[in-house]
Coordinates of C-alpha atoms (C1' of nucleotides) in Angstrom, one line a residue:
Chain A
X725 CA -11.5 -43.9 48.3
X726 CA -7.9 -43.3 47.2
X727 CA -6.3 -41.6 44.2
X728 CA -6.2 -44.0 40.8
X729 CA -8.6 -46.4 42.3
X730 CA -12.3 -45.2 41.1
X731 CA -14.8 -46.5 44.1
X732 CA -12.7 -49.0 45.4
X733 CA -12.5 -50.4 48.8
X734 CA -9.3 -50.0 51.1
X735 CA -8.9 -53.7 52.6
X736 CA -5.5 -53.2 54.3
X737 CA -1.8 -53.1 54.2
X738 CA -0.2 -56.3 52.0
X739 CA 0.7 -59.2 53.7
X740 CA 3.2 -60.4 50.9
X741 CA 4.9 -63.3 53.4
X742 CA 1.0 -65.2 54.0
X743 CA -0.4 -64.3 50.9
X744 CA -1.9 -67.2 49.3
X745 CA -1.0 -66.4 46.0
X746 CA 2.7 -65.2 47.0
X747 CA 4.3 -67.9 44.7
X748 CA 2.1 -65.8 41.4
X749 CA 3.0 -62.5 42.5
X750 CA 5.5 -59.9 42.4
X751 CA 7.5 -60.0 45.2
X752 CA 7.6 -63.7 45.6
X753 CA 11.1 -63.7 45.2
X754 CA 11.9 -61.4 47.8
X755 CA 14.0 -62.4 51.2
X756 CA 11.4 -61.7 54.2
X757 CA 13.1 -59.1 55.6
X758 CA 13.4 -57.4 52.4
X759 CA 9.6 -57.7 52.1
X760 CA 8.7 -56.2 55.4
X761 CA 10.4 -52.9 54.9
X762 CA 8.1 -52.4 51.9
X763 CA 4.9 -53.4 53.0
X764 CA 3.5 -50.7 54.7
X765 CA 3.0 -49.3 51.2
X766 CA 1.6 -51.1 49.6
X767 CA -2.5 -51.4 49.8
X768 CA -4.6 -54.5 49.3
X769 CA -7.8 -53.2 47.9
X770 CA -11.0 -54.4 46.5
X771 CA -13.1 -53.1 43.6
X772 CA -16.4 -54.8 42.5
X773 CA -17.2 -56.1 38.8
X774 CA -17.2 -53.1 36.7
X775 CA -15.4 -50.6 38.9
X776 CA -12.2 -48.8 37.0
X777 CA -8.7 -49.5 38.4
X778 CA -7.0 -46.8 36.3
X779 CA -8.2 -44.9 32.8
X780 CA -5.9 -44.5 29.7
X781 CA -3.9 -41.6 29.5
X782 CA -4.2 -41.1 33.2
X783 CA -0.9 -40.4 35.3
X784 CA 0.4 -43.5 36.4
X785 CA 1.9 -43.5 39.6
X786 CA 0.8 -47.4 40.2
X787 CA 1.5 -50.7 39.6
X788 CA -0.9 -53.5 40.3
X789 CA -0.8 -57.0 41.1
X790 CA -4.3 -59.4 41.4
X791 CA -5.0 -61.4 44.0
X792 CA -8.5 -62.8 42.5
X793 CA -10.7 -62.4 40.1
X794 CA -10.4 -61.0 36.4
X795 CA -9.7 -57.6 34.7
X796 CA -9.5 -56.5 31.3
X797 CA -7.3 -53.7 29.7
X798 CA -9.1 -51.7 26.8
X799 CA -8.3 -49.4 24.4
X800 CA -10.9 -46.6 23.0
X801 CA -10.8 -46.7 19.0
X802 CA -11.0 -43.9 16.6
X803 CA -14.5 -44.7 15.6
X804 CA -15.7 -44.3 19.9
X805 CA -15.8 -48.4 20.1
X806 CA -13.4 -50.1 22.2
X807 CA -11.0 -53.4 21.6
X808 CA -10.2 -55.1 24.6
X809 CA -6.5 -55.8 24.3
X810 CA -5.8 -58.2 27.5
X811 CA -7.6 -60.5 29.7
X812 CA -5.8 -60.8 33.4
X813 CA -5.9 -63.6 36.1
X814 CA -4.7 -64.0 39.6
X815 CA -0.6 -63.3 40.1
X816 CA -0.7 -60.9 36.7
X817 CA 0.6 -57.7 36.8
X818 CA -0.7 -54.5 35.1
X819 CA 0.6 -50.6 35.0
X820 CA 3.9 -51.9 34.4
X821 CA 4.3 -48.8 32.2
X822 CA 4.5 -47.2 35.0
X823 CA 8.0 -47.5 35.7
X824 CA 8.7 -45.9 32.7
X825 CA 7.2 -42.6 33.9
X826 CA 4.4 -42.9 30.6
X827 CA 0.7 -42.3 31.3
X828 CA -1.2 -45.7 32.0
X829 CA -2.3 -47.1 28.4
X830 CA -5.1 -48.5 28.6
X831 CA -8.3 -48.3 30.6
X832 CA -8.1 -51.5 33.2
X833 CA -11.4 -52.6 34.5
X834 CA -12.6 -55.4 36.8
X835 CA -14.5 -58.2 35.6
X836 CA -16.1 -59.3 38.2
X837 CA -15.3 -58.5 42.1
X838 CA -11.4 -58.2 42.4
X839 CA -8.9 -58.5 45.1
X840 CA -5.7 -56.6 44.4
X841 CA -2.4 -54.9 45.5
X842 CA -1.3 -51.2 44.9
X843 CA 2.1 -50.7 44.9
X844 CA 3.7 -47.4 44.4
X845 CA 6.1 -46.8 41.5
X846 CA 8.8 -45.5 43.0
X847 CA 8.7 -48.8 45.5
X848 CA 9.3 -51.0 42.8
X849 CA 12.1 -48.3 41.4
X850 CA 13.8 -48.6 44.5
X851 CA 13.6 -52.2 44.5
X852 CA 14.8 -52.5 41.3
X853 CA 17.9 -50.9 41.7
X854 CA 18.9 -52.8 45.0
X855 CA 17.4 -56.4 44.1
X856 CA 18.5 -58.4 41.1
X857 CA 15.8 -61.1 41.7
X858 CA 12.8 -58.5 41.3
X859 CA 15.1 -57.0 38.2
X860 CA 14.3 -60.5 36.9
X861 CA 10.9 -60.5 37.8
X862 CA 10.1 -57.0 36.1
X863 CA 12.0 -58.7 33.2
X864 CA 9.8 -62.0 33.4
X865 CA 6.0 -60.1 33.6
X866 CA 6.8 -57.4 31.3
X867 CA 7.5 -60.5 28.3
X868 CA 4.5 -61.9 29.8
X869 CA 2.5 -58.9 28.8
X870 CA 3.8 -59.5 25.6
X871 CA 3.2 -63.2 25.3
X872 CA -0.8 -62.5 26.5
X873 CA -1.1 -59.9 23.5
X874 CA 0.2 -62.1 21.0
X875 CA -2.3 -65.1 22.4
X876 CA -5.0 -62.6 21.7
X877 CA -3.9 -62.2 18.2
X878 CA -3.2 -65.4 17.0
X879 CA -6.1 -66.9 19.1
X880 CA -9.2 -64.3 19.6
X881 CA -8.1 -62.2 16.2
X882 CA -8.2 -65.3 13.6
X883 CA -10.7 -67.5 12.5
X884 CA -14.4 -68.0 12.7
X885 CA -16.1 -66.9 15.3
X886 CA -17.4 -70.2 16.3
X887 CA -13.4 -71.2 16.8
X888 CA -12.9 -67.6 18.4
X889 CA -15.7 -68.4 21.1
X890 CA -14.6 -72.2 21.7
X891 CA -10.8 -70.9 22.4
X892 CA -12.0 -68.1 24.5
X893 CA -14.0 -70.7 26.7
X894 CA -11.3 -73.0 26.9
X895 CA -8.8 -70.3 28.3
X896 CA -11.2 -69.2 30.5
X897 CA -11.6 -72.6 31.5
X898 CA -7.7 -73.2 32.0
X899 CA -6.9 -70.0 33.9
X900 CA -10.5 -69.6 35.6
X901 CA -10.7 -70.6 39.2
X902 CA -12.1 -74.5 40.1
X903 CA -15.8 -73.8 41.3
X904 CA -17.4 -72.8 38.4
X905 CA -15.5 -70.7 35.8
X906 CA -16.9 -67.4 34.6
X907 CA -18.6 -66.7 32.1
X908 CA -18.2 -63.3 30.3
X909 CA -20.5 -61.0 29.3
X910 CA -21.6 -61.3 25.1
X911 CA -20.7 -57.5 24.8
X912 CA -17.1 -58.8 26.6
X913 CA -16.7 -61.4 24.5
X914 CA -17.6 -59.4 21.5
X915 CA -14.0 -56.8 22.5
X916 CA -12.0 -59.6 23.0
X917 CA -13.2 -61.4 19.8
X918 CA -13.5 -58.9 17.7
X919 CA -17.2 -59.8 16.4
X920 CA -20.6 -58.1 17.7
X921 CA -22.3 -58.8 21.2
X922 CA -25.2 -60.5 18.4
X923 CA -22.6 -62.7 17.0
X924 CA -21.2 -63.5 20.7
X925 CA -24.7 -64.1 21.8
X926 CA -25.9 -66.7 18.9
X927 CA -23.1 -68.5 19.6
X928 CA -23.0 -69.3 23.2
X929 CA -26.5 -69.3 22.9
X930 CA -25.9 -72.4 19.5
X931 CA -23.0 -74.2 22.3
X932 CA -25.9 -74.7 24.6
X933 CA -28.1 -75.5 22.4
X934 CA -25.3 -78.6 21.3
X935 CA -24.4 -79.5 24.6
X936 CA -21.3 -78.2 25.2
X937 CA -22.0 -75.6 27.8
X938 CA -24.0 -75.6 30.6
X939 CA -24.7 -72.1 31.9
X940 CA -26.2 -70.8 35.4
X941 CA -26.5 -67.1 36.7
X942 CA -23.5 -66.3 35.1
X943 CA -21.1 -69.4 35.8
X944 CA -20.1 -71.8 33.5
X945 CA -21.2 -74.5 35.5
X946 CA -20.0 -77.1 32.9
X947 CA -18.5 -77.1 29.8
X948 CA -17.3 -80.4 27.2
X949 CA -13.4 -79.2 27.1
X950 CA -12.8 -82.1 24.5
X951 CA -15.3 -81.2 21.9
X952 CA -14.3 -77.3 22.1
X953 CA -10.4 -78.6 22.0
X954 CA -11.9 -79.9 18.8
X955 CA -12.9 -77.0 17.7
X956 CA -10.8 -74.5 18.5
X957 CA -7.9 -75.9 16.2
X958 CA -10.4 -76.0 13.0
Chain B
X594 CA 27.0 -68.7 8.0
X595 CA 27.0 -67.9 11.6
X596 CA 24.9 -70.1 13.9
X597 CA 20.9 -68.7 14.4
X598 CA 20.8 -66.6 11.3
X599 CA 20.3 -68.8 8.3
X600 CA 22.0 -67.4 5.3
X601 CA 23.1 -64.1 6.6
X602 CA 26.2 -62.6 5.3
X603 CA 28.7 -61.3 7.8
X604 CA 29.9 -57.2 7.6
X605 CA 31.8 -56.7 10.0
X606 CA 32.1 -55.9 14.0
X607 CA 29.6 -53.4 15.5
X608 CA 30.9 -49.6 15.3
X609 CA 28.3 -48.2 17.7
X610 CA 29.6 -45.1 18.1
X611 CA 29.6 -44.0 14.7
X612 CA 26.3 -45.9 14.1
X613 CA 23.6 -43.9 11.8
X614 CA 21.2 -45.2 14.0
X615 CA 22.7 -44.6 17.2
X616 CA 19.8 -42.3 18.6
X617 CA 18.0 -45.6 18.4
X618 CA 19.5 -48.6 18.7
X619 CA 19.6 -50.6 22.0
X620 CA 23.0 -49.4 23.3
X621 CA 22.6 -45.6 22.6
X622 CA 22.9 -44.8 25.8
X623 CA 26.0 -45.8 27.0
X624 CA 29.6 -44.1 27.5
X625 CA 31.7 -44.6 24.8
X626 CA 34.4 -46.3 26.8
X627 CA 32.2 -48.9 28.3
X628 CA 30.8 -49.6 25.0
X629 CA 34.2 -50.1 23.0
X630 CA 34.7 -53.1 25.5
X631 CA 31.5 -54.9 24.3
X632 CA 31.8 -54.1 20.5
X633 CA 34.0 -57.0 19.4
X634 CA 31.5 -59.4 20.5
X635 CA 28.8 -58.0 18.4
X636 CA 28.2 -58.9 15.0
X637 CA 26.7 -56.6 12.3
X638 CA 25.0 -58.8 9.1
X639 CA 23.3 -58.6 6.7
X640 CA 20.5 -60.6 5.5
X641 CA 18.4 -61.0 2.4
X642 CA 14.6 -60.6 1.7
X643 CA 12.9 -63.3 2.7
X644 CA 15.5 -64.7 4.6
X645 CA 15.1 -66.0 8.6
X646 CA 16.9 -64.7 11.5
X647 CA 15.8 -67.1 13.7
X648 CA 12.9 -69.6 13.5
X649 CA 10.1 -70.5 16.7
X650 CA 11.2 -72.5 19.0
X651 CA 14.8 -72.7 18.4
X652 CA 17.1 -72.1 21.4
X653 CA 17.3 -68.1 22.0
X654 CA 21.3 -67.3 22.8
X655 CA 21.3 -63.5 21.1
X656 CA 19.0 -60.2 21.0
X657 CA 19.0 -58.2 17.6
X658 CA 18.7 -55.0 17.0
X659 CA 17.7 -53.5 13.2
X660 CA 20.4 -50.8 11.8
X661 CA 18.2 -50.8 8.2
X662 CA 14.5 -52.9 6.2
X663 CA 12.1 -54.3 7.8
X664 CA 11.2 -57.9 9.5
X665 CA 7.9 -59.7 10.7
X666 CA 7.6 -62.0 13.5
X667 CA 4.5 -64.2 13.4
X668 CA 3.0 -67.7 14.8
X669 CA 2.1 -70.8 13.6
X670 CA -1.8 -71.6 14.2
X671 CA -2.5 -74.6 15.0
X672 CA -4.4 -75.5 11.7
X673 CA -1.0 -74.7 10.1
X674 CA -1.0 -71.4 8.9
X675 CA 1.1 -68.4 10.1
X676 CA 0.1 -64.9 12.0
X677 CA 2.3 -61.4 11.9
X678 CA 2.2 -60.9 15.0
X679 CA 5.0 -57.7 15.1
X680 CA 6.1 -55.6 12.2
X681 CA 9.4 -54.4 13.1
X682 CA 11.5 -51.4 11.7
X683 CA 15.0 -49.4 12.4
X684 CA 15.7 -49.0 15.9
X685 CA 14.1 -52.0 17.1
X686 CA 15.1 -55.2 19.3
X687 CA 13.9 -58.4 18.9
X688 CA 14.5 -61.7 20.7
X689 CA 14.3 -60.1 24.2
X690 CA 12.9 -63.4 25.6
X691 CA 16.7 -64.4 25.8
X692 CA 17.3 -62.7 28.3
X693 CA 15.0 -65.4 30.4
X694 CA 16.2 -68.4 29.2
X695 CA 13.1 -68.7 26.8
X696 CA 13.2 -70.0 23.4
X697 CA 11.9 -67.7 21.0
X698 CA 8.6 -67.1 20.9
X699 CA 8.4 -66.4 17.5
X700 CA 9.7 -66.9 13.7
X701 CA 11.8 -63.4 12.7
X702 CA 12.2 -63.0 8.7
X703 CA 13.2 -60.4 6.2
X704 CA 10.7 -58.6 4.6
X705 CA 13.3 -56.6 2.4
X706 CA 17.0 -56.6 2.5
X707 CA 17.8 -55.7 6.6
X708 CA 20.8 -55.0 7.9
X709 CA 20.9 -55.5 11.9
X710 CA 23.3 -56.2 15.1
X711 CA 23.4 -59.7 16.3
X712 CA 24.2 -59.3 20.0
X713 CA 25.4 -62.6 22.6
X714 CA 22.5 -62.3 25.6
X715 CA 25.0 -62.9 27.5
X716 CA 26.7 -59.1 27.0
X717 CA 23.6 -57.7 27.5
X718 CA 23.0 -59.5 31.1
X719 CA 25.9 -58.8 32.1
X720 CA 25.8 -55.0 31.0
X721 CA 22.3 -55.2 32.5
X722 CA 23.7 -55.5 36.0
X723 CA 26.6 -53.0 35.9
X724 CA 24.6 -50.4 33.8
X725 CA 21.6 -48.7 35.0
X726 CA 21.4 -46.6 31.7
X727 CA 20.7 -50.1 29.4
X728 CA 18.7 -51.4 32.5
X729 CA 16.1 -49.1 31.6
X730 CA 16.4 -49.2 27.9
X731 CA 15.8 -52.9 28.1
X732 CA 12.2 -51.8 30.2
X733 CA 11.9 -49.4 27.4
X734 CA 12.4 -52.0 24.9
X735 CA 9.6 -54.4 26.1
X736 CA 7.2 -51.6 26.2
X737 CA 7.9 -51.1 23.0
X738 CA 6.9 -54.5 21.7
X739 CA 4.2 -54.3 24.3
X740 CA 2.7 -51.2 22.3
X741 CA 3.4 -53.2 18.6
X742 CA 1.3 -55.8 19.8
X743 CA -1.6 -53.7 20.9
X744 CA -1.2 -51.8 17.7
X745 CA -1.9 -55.2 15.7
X746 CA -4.8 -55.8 17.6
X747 CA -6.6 -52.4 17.9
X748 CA -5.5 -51.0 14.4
X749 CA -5.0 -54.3 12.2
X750 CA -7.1 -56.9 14.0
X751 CA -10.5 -55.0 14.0
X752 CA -12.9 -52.7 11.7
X753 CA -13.8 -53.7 7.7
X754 CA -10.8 -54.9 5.6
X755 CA -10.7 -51.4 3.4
X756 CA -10.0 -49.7 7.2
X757 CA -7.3 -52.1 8.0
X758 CA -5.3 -52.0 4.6
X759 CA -5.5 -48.5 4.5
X760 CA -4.1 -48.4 8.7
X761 CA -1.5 -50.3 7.5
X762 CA -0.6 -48.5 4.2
X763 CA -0.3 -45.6 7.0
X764 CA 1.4 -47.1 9.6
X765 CA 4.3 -48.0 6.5
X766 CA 4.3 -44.8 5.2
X767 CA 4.6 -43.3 9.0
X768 CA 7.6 -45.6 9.5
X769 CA 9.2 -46.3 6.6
X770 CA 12.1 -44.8 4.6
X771 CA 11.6 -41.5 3.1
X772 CA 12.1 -42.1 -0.6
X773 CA 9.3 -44.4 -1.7
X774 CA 7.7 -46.8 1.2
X775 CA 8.4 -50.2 0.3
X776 CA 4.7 -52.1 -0.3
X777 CA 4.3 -55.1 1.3
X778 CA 3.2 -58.5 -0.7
X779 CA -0.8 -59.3 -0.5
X780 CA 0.2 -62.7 0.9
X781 CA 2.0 -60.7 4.0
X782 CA -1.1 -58.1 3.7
X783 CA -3.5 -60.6 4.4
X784 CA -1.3 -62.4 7.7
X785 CA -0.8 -59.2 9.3
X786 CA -4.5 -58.0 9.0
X787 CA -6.1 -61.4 9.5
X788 CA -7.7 -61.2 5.9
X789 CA -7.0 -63.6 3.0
X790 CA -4.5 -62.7 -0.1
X791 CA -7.3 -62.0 -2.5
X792 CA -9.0 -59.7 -0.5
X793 CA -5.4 -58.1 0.0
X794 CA -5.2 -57.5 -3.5
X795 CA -8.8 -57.1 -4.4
X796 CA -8.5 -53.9 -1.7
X797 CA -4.7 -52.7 -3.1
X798 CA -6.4 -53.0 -6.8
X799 CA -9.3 -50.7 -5.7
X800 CA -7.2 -48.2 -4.0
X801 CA -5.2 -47.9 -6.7
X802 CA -8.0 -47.4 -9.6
X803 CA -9.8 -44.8 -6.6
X804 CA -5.6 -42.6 -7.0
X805 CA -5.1 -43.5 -3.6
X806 CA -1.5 -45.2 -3.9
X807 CA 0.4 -45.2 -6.8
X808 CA 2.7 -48.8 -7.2
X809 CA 6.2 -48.9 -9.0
X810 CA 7.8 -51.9 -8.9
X811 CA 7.2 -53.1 -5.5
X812 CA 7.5 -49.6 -4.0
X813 CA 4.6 -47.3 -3.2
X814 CA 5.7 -44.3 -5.0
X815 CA 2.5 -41.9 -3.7
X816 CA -0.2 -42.1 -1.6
X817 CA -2.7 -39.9 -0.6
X818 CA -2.3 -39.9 3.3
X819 CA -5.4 -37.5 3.9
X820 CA -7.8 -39.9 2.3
X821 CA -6.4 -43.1 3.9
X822 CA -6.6 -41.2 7.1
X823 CA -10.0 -40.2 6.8
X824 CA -10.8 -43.9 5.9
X825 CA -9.0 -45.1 8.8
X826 CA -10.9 -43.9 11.3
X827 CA -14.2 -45.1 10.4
Chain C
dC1275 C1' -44.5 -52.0 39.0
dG1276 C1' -42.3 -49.5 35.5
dT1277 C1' -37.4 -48.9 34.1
dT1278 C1' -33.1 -50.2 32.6
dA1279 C1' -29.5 -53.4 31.2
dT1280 C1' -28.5 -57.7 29.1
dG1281 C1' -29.4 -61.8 26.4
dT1282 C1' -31.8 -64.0 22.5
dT1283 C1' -33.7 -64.4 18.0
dG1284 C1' -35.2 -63.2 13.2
dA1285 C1' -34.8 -61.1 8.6
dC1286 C1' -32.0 -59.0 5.4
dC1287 C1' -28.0 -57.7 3.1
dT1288 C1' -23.1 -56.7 2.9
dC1289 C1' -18.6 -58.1 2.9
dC1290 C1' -15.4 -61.6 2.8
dT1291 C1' -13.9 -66.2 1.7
dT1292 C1' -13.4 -69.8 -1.5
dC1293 C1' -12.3 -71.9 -5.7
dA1294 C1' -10.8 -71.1 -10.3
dA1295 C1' -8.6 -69.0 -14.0
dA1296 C1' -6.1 -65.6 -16.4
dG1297 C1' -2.4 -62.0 -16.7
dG1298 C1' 2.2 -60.2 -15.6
dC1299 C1' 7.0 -60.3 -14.2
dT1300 C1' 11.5 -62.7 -13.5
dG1301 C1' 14.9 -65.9 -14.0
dT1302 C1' 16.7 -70.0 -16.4
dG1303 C1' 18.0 -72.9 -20.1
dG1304 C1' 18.1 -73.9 -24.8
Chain D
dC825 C1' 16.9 -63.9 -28.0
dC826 C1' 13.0 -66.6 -27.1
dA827 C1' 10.3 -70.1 -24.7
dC828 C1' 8.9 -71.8 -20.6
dA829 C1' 8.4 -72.4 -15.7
dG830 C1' 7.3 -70.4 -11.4
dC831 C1' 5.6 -67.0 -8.5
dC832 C1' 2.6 -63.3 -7.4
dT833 C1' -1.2 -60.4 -8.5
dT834 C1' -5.6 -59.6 -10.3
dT835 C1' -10.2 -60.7 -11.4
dG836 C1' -14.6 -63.4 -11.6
dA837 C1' -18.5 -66.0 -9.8
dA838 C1' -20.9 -68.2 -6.0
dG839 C1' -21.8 -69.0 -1.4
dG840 C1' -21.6 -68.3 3.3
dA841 C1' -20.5 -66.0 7.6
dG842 C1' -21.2 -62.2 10.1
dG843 C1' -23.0 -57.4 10.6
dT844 C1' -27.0 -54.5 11.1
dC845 C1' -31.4 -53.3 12.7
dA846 C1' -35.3 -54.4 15.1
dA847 C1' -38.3 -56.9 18.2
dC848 C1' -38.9 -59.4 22.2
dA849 C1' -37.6 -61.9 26.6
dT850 C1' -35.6 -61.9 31.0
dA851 C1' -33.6 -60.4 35.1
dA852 C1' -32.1 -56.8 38.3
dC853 C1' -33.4 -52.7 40.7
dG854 C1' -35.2 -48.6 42.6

DNA sequence: CGTTATGTTGACCTCCTTCAAAGGCTGTGG
DNA sequence: CCACAGCCTTTGAAGGAGGTCAACATAACG
């Protein structure tokens, strides 16, 4: 087990230069050379579905960067309910706060099984300061953070719930991988959407009954993208 | 009329160093002689309430930063109403997606009379590469809207509408000007909160009959912040 | 095989939306 | 100065969507 990473399992060192996903992630810009200095560093881990990646308020002396699967960021509520705030894919970057020398703010917690990087904060510093093209990239996944919080305003905070659900599948759908995209758990839903795990529940559970999901063990193993397009502009 | 802010009236060149805001604004931490070189090429305007900055969509060539008021950025939804997305007061930037060749992401307008810097992105990346002092202020910066965002989702996005209008009667009284915290319109109420106008109003109405707030003229003369706190966490 | 976590469903009731109308404030033109 | 238009706020009534609480089903697991 290492610091920050709650029951997570130590893979190896990053191989950033045959890393399948190299074009998503952070250093993708970076001359080879470069890269091989810093890799001994940096730690590709794995955590399965539920494990913690980091806790709110907690130091933060990490940034990540996933390699596959999903995690979601959450934030505890006054009332002791939480709101999940973000929704991350492969090549996204979380604990970019980090570099800022703040405490981690959110509570960032895998989905389902998850393949990631660790890199150290003062790495990417260093970087930083030396490498214009990172700069850029800091720049370019820190506006991304932005742009994936306003997407769960405008498209998981507004409208019915029906609408909320059929959006949620489709960007599931969009950024999920090919085999059979995921399909979340109602309480998961629920944070995203803003509605109860009941609400969440009836209606999946109405979709299926319509047609326009097919579900099994936990995969969407089909869903009508056209009608829930439909729908999710209504 | 300068290009990008529609109907904005023109002061004068930026005096940074004598700014009121200084302590806030994007360039407070630079030396005084690297920041007399820059000045001439920023504008400070002025623009009326109601009026737009810069609309969504339209080509992003300057960052802004507010010296005075108050200005939304929201979204179109694609069944053709808006969203507030960001609520922004003195001290902070918007239009940071310049700085990667973006459009803007969003539609910036006057809630009251603002008076703000209009600053050529092209200053800013070149300061950004010289100046490791603004570097970081820029990362600061894009936390910053980072953390607005999550605020609109955990504070104005979830819990009954009462909990949500009395967050944000809060949140203006928190941030606003000392003598009497401007009150926003129901119709802007209900787009930042993701509730309708009437139920804006219908809430406003009740809060006022219950002594909570006290309304003169568009300004929200008192209000009781222990009982809107205690309702804000429930 | 009981235990626990998760999904589904029903009944009921509250809160919010919708549609409609009336009241108030401001600015404009006669 | 008054009348009127236009905009925003307030209020009412009705209906519906979603929350709440509870029961039951199902699957995973020790």
């Amino acid at each position: 087990m290492k610091s920050n990473c709650i029951n997570s399992q130590w893979i190896g060192k990053a191989k950033c230069h045959v890393c399948e996903v190299r074009q998503l992630v952070l250093f993708s810009g970076l001359e080879s050379q470069k890269l091989d200095g810093i890799l001994q560093q940096i730690d590709n881990m794995h955590l399965q579905s539920g494990g913690v990646l980091y806790h709110h308020d907690s130091t933060a002396s990490h940034l990540f960067t996933i390699r596959s699967g999903f995690i979601k960021l959450a934030q505890q509520l006054p009332n002791g309910s939480q709101r999940i705030v973000r929704l991350l894919k492969v090549g996204d970057v979380l604990g970019l706060e980090a570099l800022l020398g703040d405490s981690y703010h959110h509570t960032a917690t895998a989905l389902r099984d998850v393949d990631f990087c660790r890199i150290p904060v003062e790495v990417v510093q260093q970087l930083d300061r030396e490498d214009p093209v990172l700069h850029q990239q800091l720049f370019k996944r820190w506006q991304r953070s932005v742009d994936q919080a306003d997407q769960i305003i405008t498209e998981f905070s507004t409208g019915s719930a029906e609408v909320r659900v059929a959006r949620l599948l489709l960007h599931m759908a969009c950024e999920g991988e090919k085999d059979g995209q995921m399909l979340l758990g109602r309480e998961d839903m629920g944070e995203i959407l803003g509605i109860t795990t009941e609400t969440a529940s009836r209606v999946i559970a109405d979709f299926k009954r319509r047609g326009l999901v097919r579900e099994e063990k936990g995969l969407c193993s089909w869903c009508d993208l056209d009608r829930l397009c439909a729908l999710s502009d209504t």
